[in-house]
Amino acid sequence: EQYRTNRDPKELLFQFKKIVLDDKEEPAIRATALSKIYEVIADDEKLWSVALVWLSDPATPKVLRQSALDMVSNSSLLWMNVPDV
């Protein structure tokens, strides 16, 4: 297996990011990796730009476009300031 896993959260984040950015990896695996890290990539311009390219390019496999859409949607919900009631 080309991706070694580890229980260290920073190492896992690095590994998932590596998978997402690997053009040779299967789209479904890249989409799954992106879904695992969307909550922590708000400041990662590289992943955001990749996701936006996937959303705007009709040639992008459907599973990657859906994962990018989910990431953008879920991240925007995380950033909402909802007052406590």
PDB file of C-alpha atoms in Angstrom:
ATOM      1  CA  GLU A   1       0.000   0.000   0.000  1.00  0.00           C
ATOM      2  CA  GLN A   2       1.460   3.327  -1.010  1.00  0.00           C
ATOM      3  CA  TYR A   3      -0.172   5.343   1.785  1.00  0.00           C
ATOM      4  CA  ARG A   4       0.951   4.490   5.301  1.00  0.00           C
ATOM      5  CA  THR A   5      -1.581   5.246   8.019  1.00  0.00           C
ATOM      6  CA  ASN A   6      -0.810   6.466  11.487  1.00  0.00           C
ATOM      7  CA  ARG A   7      -2.901   7.463  14.484  1.00  0.00           C
ATOM      8  CA  ASP A   8      -1.305  10.912  14.726  1.00  0.00           C
ATOM      9  CA  PRO A   9      -4.006  13.390  13.524  1.00  0.00           C
ATOM     10  CA  LYS A  10      -1.478  15.624  11.757  1.00  0.00           C
ATOM     11  CA  GLU A  11      -0.029  12.651   9.924  1.00  0.00           C
ATOM     12  CA  LEU A  12      -3.510  11.452   8.933  1.00  0.00           C
ATOM     13  CA  LEU A  13      -4.373  14.915   7.640  1.00  0.00           C
ATOM     14  CA  PHE A  14      -1.159  14.945   5.609  1.00  0.00           C
ATOM     15  CA  GLN A  15      -1.906  11.492   4.180  1.00  0.00           C
ATOM     16  CA  PHE A  16      -5.497  12.395   3.234  1.00  0.00           C
ATOM     17  CA  LYS A  17      -4.316  15.617   1.609  1.00  0.00           C
ATOM     18  CA  LYS A  18      -1.676  13.657  -0.326  1.00  0.00           C
ATOM     19  CA  ILE A  19      -4.379  11.309  -1.616  1.00  0.00           C
ATOM     20  CA  VAL A  20      -6.703  14.167  -2.619  1.00  0.00           C
ATOM     21  CA  LEU A  21      -3.946  15.869  -4.598  1.00  0.00           C
ATOM     22  CA  ASP A  22      -2.716  12.663  -6.285  1.00  0.00           C
ATOM     23  CA  ASP A  23      -3.983  12.758  -9.881  1.00  0.00           C
ATOM     24  CA  LYS A  24      -3.067   9.081 -10.334  1.00  0.00           C
ATOM     25  CA  GLU A  25      -5.344   7.922  -7.509  1.00  0.00           C
ATOM     26  CA  GLU A  26      -8.848   6.696  -8.325  1.00  0.00           C
ATOM     27  CA  PRO A  27     -11.539   9.415  -8.140  1.00  0.00           C
ATOM     28  CA  ALA A  28     -13.627   7.558  -5.535  1.00  0.00           C
ATOM     29  CA  ILE A  29     -10.636   7.235  -3.213  1.00  0.00           C
ATOM     30  CA  ARG A  30      -9.749  10.926  -3.657  1.00  0.00           C
ATOM     31  CA  ALA A  31     -13.355  11.904  -2.945  1.00  0.00           C
ATOM     32  CA  THR A  32     -13.410   9.799   0.213  1.00  0.00           C
ATOM     33  CA  ALA A  33     -10.159  11.347   1.418  1.00  0.00           C
ATOM     34  CA  LEU A  34     -11.553  14.833   0.817  1.00  0.00           C
ATOM     35  CA  SER A  35     -14.709  13.973   2.753  1.00  0.00           C
ATOM     36  CA  LYS A  36     -12.587  12.980   5.751  1.00  0.00           C
ATOM     37  CA  ILE A  37     -10.748  16.311   5.996  1.00  0.00           C
ATOM     38  CA  TYR A  38     -13.152  19.025   4.840  1.00  0.00           C
ATOM     39  CA  GLU A  39     -13.641  20.294   8.409  1.00  0.00           C
ATOM     40  CA  VAL A  40      -9.979  21.124   8.844  1.00  0.00           C
ATOM     41  CA  ILE A  41      -8.995  22.547   5.469  1.00  0.00           C
ATOM     42  CA  ALA A  42     -10.546  25.990   5.702  1.00  0.00           C
ATOM     43  CA  ASP A  43      -7.116  27.618   5.469  1.00  0.00           C
ATOM     44  CA  ASP A  44      -5.665  25.316   2.824  1.00  0.00           C
ATOM     45  CA  GLU A  45      -5.663  27.288  -0.424  1.00  0.00           C
ATOM     46  CA  LYS A  46      -4.340  24.367  -2.461  1.00  0.00           C
ATOM     47  CA  LEU A  47      -7.239  22.076  -1.521  1.00  0.00           C
ATOM     48  CA  TRP A  48      -9.772  24.859  -1.989  1.00  0.00           C
ATOM     49  CA  SER A  49      -8.460  25.648  -5.456  1.00  0.00           C
ATOM     50  CA  VAL A  50      -8.539  21.959  -6.403  1.00  0.00           C
ATOM     51  CA  ALA A  51     -12.127  21.664  -5.164  1.00  0.00           C
ATOM     52  CA  LEU A  52     -13.189  24.742  -7.112  1.00  0.00           C
ATOM     53  CA  VAL A  53     -11.566  23.390 -10.276  1.00  0.00           C
ATOM     54  CA  TRP A  54     -13.406  20.104  -9.777  1.00  0.00           C
ATOM     55  CA  LEU A  55     -16.700  21.978  -9.384  1.00  0.00           C
ATOM     56  CA  SER A  56     -16.204  24.079 -12.495  1.00  0.00           C
ATOM     57  CA  ASP A  57     -14.847  21.404 -14.852  1.00  0.00           C
ATOM     58  CA  PRO A  58     -17.543  19.216 -16.427  1.00  0.00           C
ATOM     59  CA  ALA A  59     -14.859  16.652 -17.326  1.00  0.00           C
ATOM     60  CA  THR A  60     -14.182  16.003 -13.635  1.00  0.00           C
ATOM     61  CA  PRO A  61     -15.554  12.605 -12.546  1.00  0.00           C
ATOM     62  CA  LYS A  62     -18.960  12.951 -10.894  1.00  0.00           C
ATOM     63  CA  VAL A  63     -17.766  11.513  -7.573  1.00  0.00           C
ATOM     64  CA  LEU A  64     -15.079  14.233  -7.294  1.00  0.00           C
ATOM     65  CA  ARG A  65     -17.490  17.002  -8.236  1.00  0.00           C
ATOM     66  CA  GLN A  66     -19.965  15.787  -5.619  1.00  0.00           C
ATOM     67  CA  SER A  67     -17.263  15.574  -2.962  1.00  0.00           C
ATOM     68  CA  ALA A  68     -16.093  19.105  -3.769  1.00  0.00           C
ATOM     69  CA  LEU A  69     -19.669  20.384  -3.592  1.00  0.00           C
ATOM     70  CA  ASP A  70     -20.167  18.650  -0.245  1.00  0.00           C
ATOM     71  CA  MET A  71     -16.931  20.174   1.033  1.00  0.00           C
ATOM     72  CA  VAL A  72     -17.920  23.689   0.031  1.00  0.00           C
ATOM     73  CA  SER A  73     -21.443  23.284   1.397  1.00  0.00           C
ATOM     74  CA  ASN A  74     -20.367  21.768   4.693  1.00  0.00           C
ATOM     75  CA  SER A  75     -17.539  24.235   5.184  1.00  0.00           C
ATOM     76  CA  SER A  76     -19.854  27.181   4.675  1.00  0.00           C
ATOM     77  CA  LEU A  77     -22.148  25.750   7.353  1.00  0.00           C
ATOM     78  CA  LEU A  78     -19.187  25.473   9.720  1.00  0.00           C
ATOM     79  CA  TRP A  79     -18.409  29.161   9.220  1.00  0.00           C
ATOM     80  CA  MET A  80     -21.939  30.387   9.915  1.00  0.00           C
ATOM     81  CA  ASN A  81     -22.335  32.447  13.045  1.00  0.00           C
ATOM     82  CA  VAL A  82     -25.552  31.164  14.520  1.00  0.00           C
ATOM     83  CA  PRO A  83     -26.479  32.959  17.732  1.00  0.00           C
ATOM     84  CA  ASP A  84     -27.201  30.914  20.823  1.00  0.00           C
ATOM     85  CA  VAL A  85     -30.873  30.916  21.682  1.00  0.00           C
TER      86      VAL A  85
END
